[in-house]
mmCIF file of C-alpha atoms in Angstrom:
data_model
loop_
_atom_site.group_PDB
_atom_site.id
_atom_site.type_symbol
_atom_site.label_atom_id
_atom_site.label_comp_id
_atom_site.label_asym_id
_atom_site.label_seq_id
_atom_site.Cartn_x
_atom_site.Cartn_y
_atom_site.Cartn_z
ATOM 1 C CA MET I 1 -32.926 -6.107 -31.555
ATOM 2 C CA ASP I 2 -30.911 -9.077 -32.697
ATOM 3 C CA THR I 3 -33.286 -11.995 -33.260
ATOM 4 C CA ARG I 4 -30.877 -14.302 -31.419
ATOM 5 C CA LEU I 5 -31.407 -12.193 -28.313
ATOM 6 C CA SER I 6 -35.160 -11.621 -28.632
ATOM 7 C CA ALA I 7 -35.910 -15.142 -27.367
ATOM 8 C CA TYR I 8 -34.416 -14.121 -24.016
ATOM 9 C CA LEU I 9 -36.239 -10.823 -23.658
ATOM 10 C CA GLN I 10 -38.742 -10.822 -20.780
ATOM 11 C CA ALA I 11 -40.438 -8.276 -18.580
ATOM 12 C CA PRO I 12 -37.791 -6.657 -16.398
ATOM 13 C CA LYS I 13 -36.905 -8.348 -13.131
ATOM 14 C CA SER I 14 -37.115 -5.790 -10.333
ATOM 15 C CA ASN I 15 -35.888 -2.494 -11.768
ATOM 16 C CA GLY I 16 -33.525 -4.051 -14.282
ATOM 17 C CA ASN I 17 -33.161 -3.213 -17.948
ATOM 18 C CA PRO I 18 -34.863 -5.958 -20.025
ATOM 19 C CA HIS I 19 -32.288 -5.803 -22.831
ATOM 20 C CA GLU I 20 -29.360 -6.024 -20.433
ATOM 21 C CA GLN I 21 -31.058 -8.886 -18.601
ATOM 22 C CA ALA I 22 -31.558 -10.669 -21.936
ATOM 23 C CA LEU I 23 -27.787 -10.518 -22.562
ATOM 24 C CA ILE I 24 -27.148 -12.237 -19.231
ATOM 25 C CA ARG I 25 -30.046 -14.679 -19.583
ATOM 26 C CA ARG I 26 -28.831 -15.811 -23.016
ATOM 27 C CA TRP I 27 -25.406 -16.675 -21.571
ATOM 28 C CA TRP I 28 -27.011 -18.479 -18.631
ATOM 29 C CA VAL I 29 -29.336 -20.532 -20.838
ATOM 30 C CA GLU I 30 -27.021 -21.273 -23.766
ATOM 31 C CA LYS I 31 -23.663 -21.647 -22.062
ATOM 32 C CA LYS I 32 -24.644 -22.721 -18.548
ATOM 33 C CA ARG I 33 -27.774 -24.714 -19.520
ATOM 34 C CA SER I 34 -29.867 -22.744 -16.986
ATOM 35 C CA GLN I 35 -28.123 -24.502 -14.128
ATOM 36 C CA GLY I 36 -27.974 -22.976 -10.693
ATOM 37 C CA LEU I 37 -29.715 -19.916 -9.380
ATOM 38 C CA LEU I 38 -29.695 -16.549 -11.146
ATOM 39 C CA ALA I 39 -30.534 -13.767 -8.664
ATOM 40 C CA TRP I 40 -31.491 -10.493 -10.400
ATOM 41 C CA GLU I 41 -30.740 -7.009 -9.044
ATOM 42 C CA TYR I 42 -28.763 -8.291 -6.081
ATOM 43 C CA TYR I 43 -28.233 -5.608 -3.416
ATOM 44 C CA LEU I 44 -24.587 -5.419 -2.416
ATOM 45 C CA ARG I 45 -23.142 -2.694 -0.174
ATOM 46 C CA GLY I 46 -25.478 0.036 -1.376
ATOM 47 C CA CYS I 47 -25.477 -0.977 -5.061
ATOM 48 C CA TYR I 48 -27.510 -3.294 -7.255
ATOM 49 C CA VAL I 49 -25.564 -5.888 -9.223
ATOM 50 C CA ASP I 50 -27.455 -6.838 -12.400
ATOM 51 C CA ALA I 51 -27.268 -10.519 -11.475
ATOM 52 C CA VAL I 52 -25.453 -12.951 -9.230
ATOM 53 C CA TRP I 53 -25.272 -16.539 -10.457
ATOM 54 C CA PHE I 54 -24.976 -19.275 -7.840
ATOM 55 C CA PRO I 55 -23.693 -22.201 -9.955
ATOM 56 C CA ASP I 56 -23.605 -24.757 -7.140
ATOM 57 C CA VAL I 57 -27.276 -24.430 -6.167
ATOM 58 C CA ASP I 58 -29.292 -27.517 -7.093
ATOM 59 C CA ASP I 59 -32.307 -25.510 -8.226
ATOM 60 C CA SER I 60 -32.492 -24.081 -11.713
ATOM 61 C CA ASP I 61 -34.327 -20.812 -11.333
ATOM 62 C CA GLU I 62 -34.355 -17.053 -11.754
ATOM 63 C CA VAL I 63 -35.225 -15.115 -8.612
ATOM 64 C CA PHE I 64 -35.730 -11.455 -7.839
ATOM 65 C CA GLY I 65 -37.240 -9.184 -5.241
ATOM 66 C CA THR I 66 -36.369 -7.492 -2.023
ATOM 67 C CA GLY I 67 -34.234 -9.195 0.567
ATOM 68 C CA MET I 68 -31.974 -11.100 -1.819
ATOM 69 C CA PRO I 69 -28.922 -10.936 0.462
ATOM 70 C CA LEU I 70 -30.971 -12.469 3.294
ATOM 71 C CA LYS I 71 -32.555 -15.171 1.134
ATOM 72 C CA TYR I 72 -29.378 -15.937 -0.810
ATOM 73 C CA PRO I 73 -26.300 -14.778 1.112
ATOM 74 C CA ILE I 74 -23.010 -14.838 -0.783
ATOM 75 C CA ASN I 75 -20.722 -15.367 2.220
ATOM 76 C CA GLY I 76 -18.907 -18.660 1.676
ATOM 77 C CA LYS I 77 -20.751 -19.325 -1.602
ATOM 78 C CA VAL I 78 -19.303 -19.741 -5.082
ATOM 79 C CA ILE I 79 -20.724 -16.990 -7.284
ATOM 80 C CA VAL I 80 -20.378 -15.306 -10.642
ATOM 81 C CA LEU I 81 -21.104 -11.571 -10.809
ATOM 82 C CA CYS I 82 -22.881 -10.422 -13.969
ATOM 83 C CA GLU I 83 -23.120 -6.813 -15.120
ATOM 84 C CA ALA I 84 -24.437 -5.689 -18.518
ATOM 85 C CA LYS I 85 -24.818 -2.564 -20.610
ATOM 86 C CA ILE I 86 -25.578 -1.884 -24.265
ATOM 87 C CA ARG I 87 -21.971 -0.829 -24.910
ATOM 88 C CA LEU I 88 -18.727 -1.914 -23.286
ATOM 89 C CA THR I 89 -17.416 1.257 -21.638
ATOM 90 C CA PRO I 90 -14.778 2.189 -19.065
ATOM 91 C CA GLU I 91 -17.674 2.863 -16.686
ATOM 92 C CA LEU I 92 -18.996 -0.700 -17.057
ATOM 93 C CA ILE I 93 -15.517 -2.078 -16.439
ATOM 94 C CA GLY I 94 -15.121 0.073 -13.331
ATOM 95 C CA GLN I 95 -18.556 -0.850 -12.046
ATOM 96 C CA ALA I 96 -17.764 -4.558 -12.362
ATOM 97 C CA LEU I 97 -14.443 -4.102 -10.555
ATOM 98 C CA VAL I 98 -16.151 -2.316 -7.654
ATOM 99 C CA TYR I 99 -18.777 -5.070 -7.375
ATOM 100 C CA LYS I 100 -16.021 -7.681 -7.521
ATOM 101 C CA SER I 101 -14.297 -6.034 -4.544
ATOM 102 C CA PHE I 102 -17.579 -5.770 -2.618
ATOM 103 C CA ALA I 103 -18.378 -9.454 -3.177
ATOM 104 C CA VAL I 104 -14.969 -10.626 -1.990
ATOM 105 C CA ARG I 105 -15.232 -8.400 1.109
ATOM 106 C CA GLU I 106 -18.635 -9.986 1.835
ATOM 107 C CA GLY I 107 -16.937 -13.394 1.871
ATOM 108 C CA ALA I 108 -18.007 -14.710 -1.531
ATOM 109 C CA ILE I 109 -15.915 -17.274 -3.337
ATOM 110 C CA LEU I 110 -15.784 -15.401 -6.622
ATOM 111 C CA ARG I 111 -15.485 -17.729 -9.592
ATOM 112 C CA GLU I 112 -15.514 -14.765 -11.954
ATOM 113 C CA ALA I 113 -16.914 -11.337 -12.675
ATOM 114 C CA ARG I 114 -18.421 -11.250 -16.160
ATOM 115 C CA ILE I 115 -19.532 -8.234 -18.153
ATOM 116 C CA PHE I 116 -21.944 -8.319 -21.079
ATOM 117 C CA ALA I 117 -22.536 -5.831 -23.885
ATOM 118 C CA ASP I 118 -23.939 -5.655 -27.391
ATOM 119 C CA THR I 119 -20.845 -3.929 -28.728
ATOM 120 C CA GLY I 120 -17.368 -3.047 -27.579
ATOM 121 C CA SER I 121 -13.950 -2.169 -28.908
ATOM 122 C CA ASP I 122 -11.026 -4.558 -28.835
ATOM 123 C CA HIS I 123 -9.102 -2.036 -26.704
ATOM 124 C CA LEU I 124 -11.746 -2.012 -23.976
ATOM 125 C CA ARG I 125 -12.170 -5.777 -24.111
ATOM 126 C CA THR I 126 -8.423 -6.219 -23.667
ATOM 127 C CA ALA I 127 -8.375 -3.751 -20.777
ATOM 128 C CA ALA I 128 -11.252 -5.560 -19.056
ATOM 129 C CA CYS I 129 -9.542 -8.920 -19.468
ATOM 130 C CA ASP I 130 -6.232 -7.488 -18.222
ATOM 131 C CA LEU I 131 -8.107 -6.398 -15.085
ATOM 132 C CA GLY I 132 -9.414 -9.912 -14.454
ATOM 133 C CA LEU I 133 -12.916 -9.612 -15.930
ATOM 134 C CA GLU I 134 -14.564 -12.007 -18.342
ATOM 135 C CA VAL I 135 -16.159 -10.282 -21.334
ATOM 136 C CA GLU I 136 -19.159 -11.424 -23.378
ATOM 137 C CA ILE I 137 -19.884 -9.281 -26.452
ATOM 138 C CA GLN I 138 -23.105 -9.995 -28.350
ATOM 139 C CA ASP I 139 -21.532 -9.058 -31.725
ATOM 140 C CA ASP I 140 -18.998 -11.874 -31.301
ATOM 141 C CA THR I 141 -21.589 -14.618 -31.093
ATOM 142 C CA PRO I 142 -21.959 -16.469 -34.414
ATOM 143 C CA GLU I 143 -25.456 -17.061 -35.768
#
């Protein structure tokens, strides 16, 4: 594992993948200064989104567990959807687009849908961006 990412590796939250969660956590800590609430494995219309970030929440915390939609409803809230995989694939792009649609239909004010990966081709990155997704590739981050 990249040593820049190892600092963000923790025991998995809920049933999440620790490496994928580390990709999201690194972005949240380094680029968002751990502001707001990061809700792991958020249940949304029969699926689990890797994370939903609530940037306008005063607390700075990571939360997980059952009942997330009841504890932290997205209706009327500004959110960022976060989905991660080891590689950027068409499946990851499609998954993020489905979750984006679900969130909007639940009444969220979607600031962005962001996908994270260790590696990914320029063609897939361009396709994801053309479809309105933000893309964070680990390989692109300078040491």
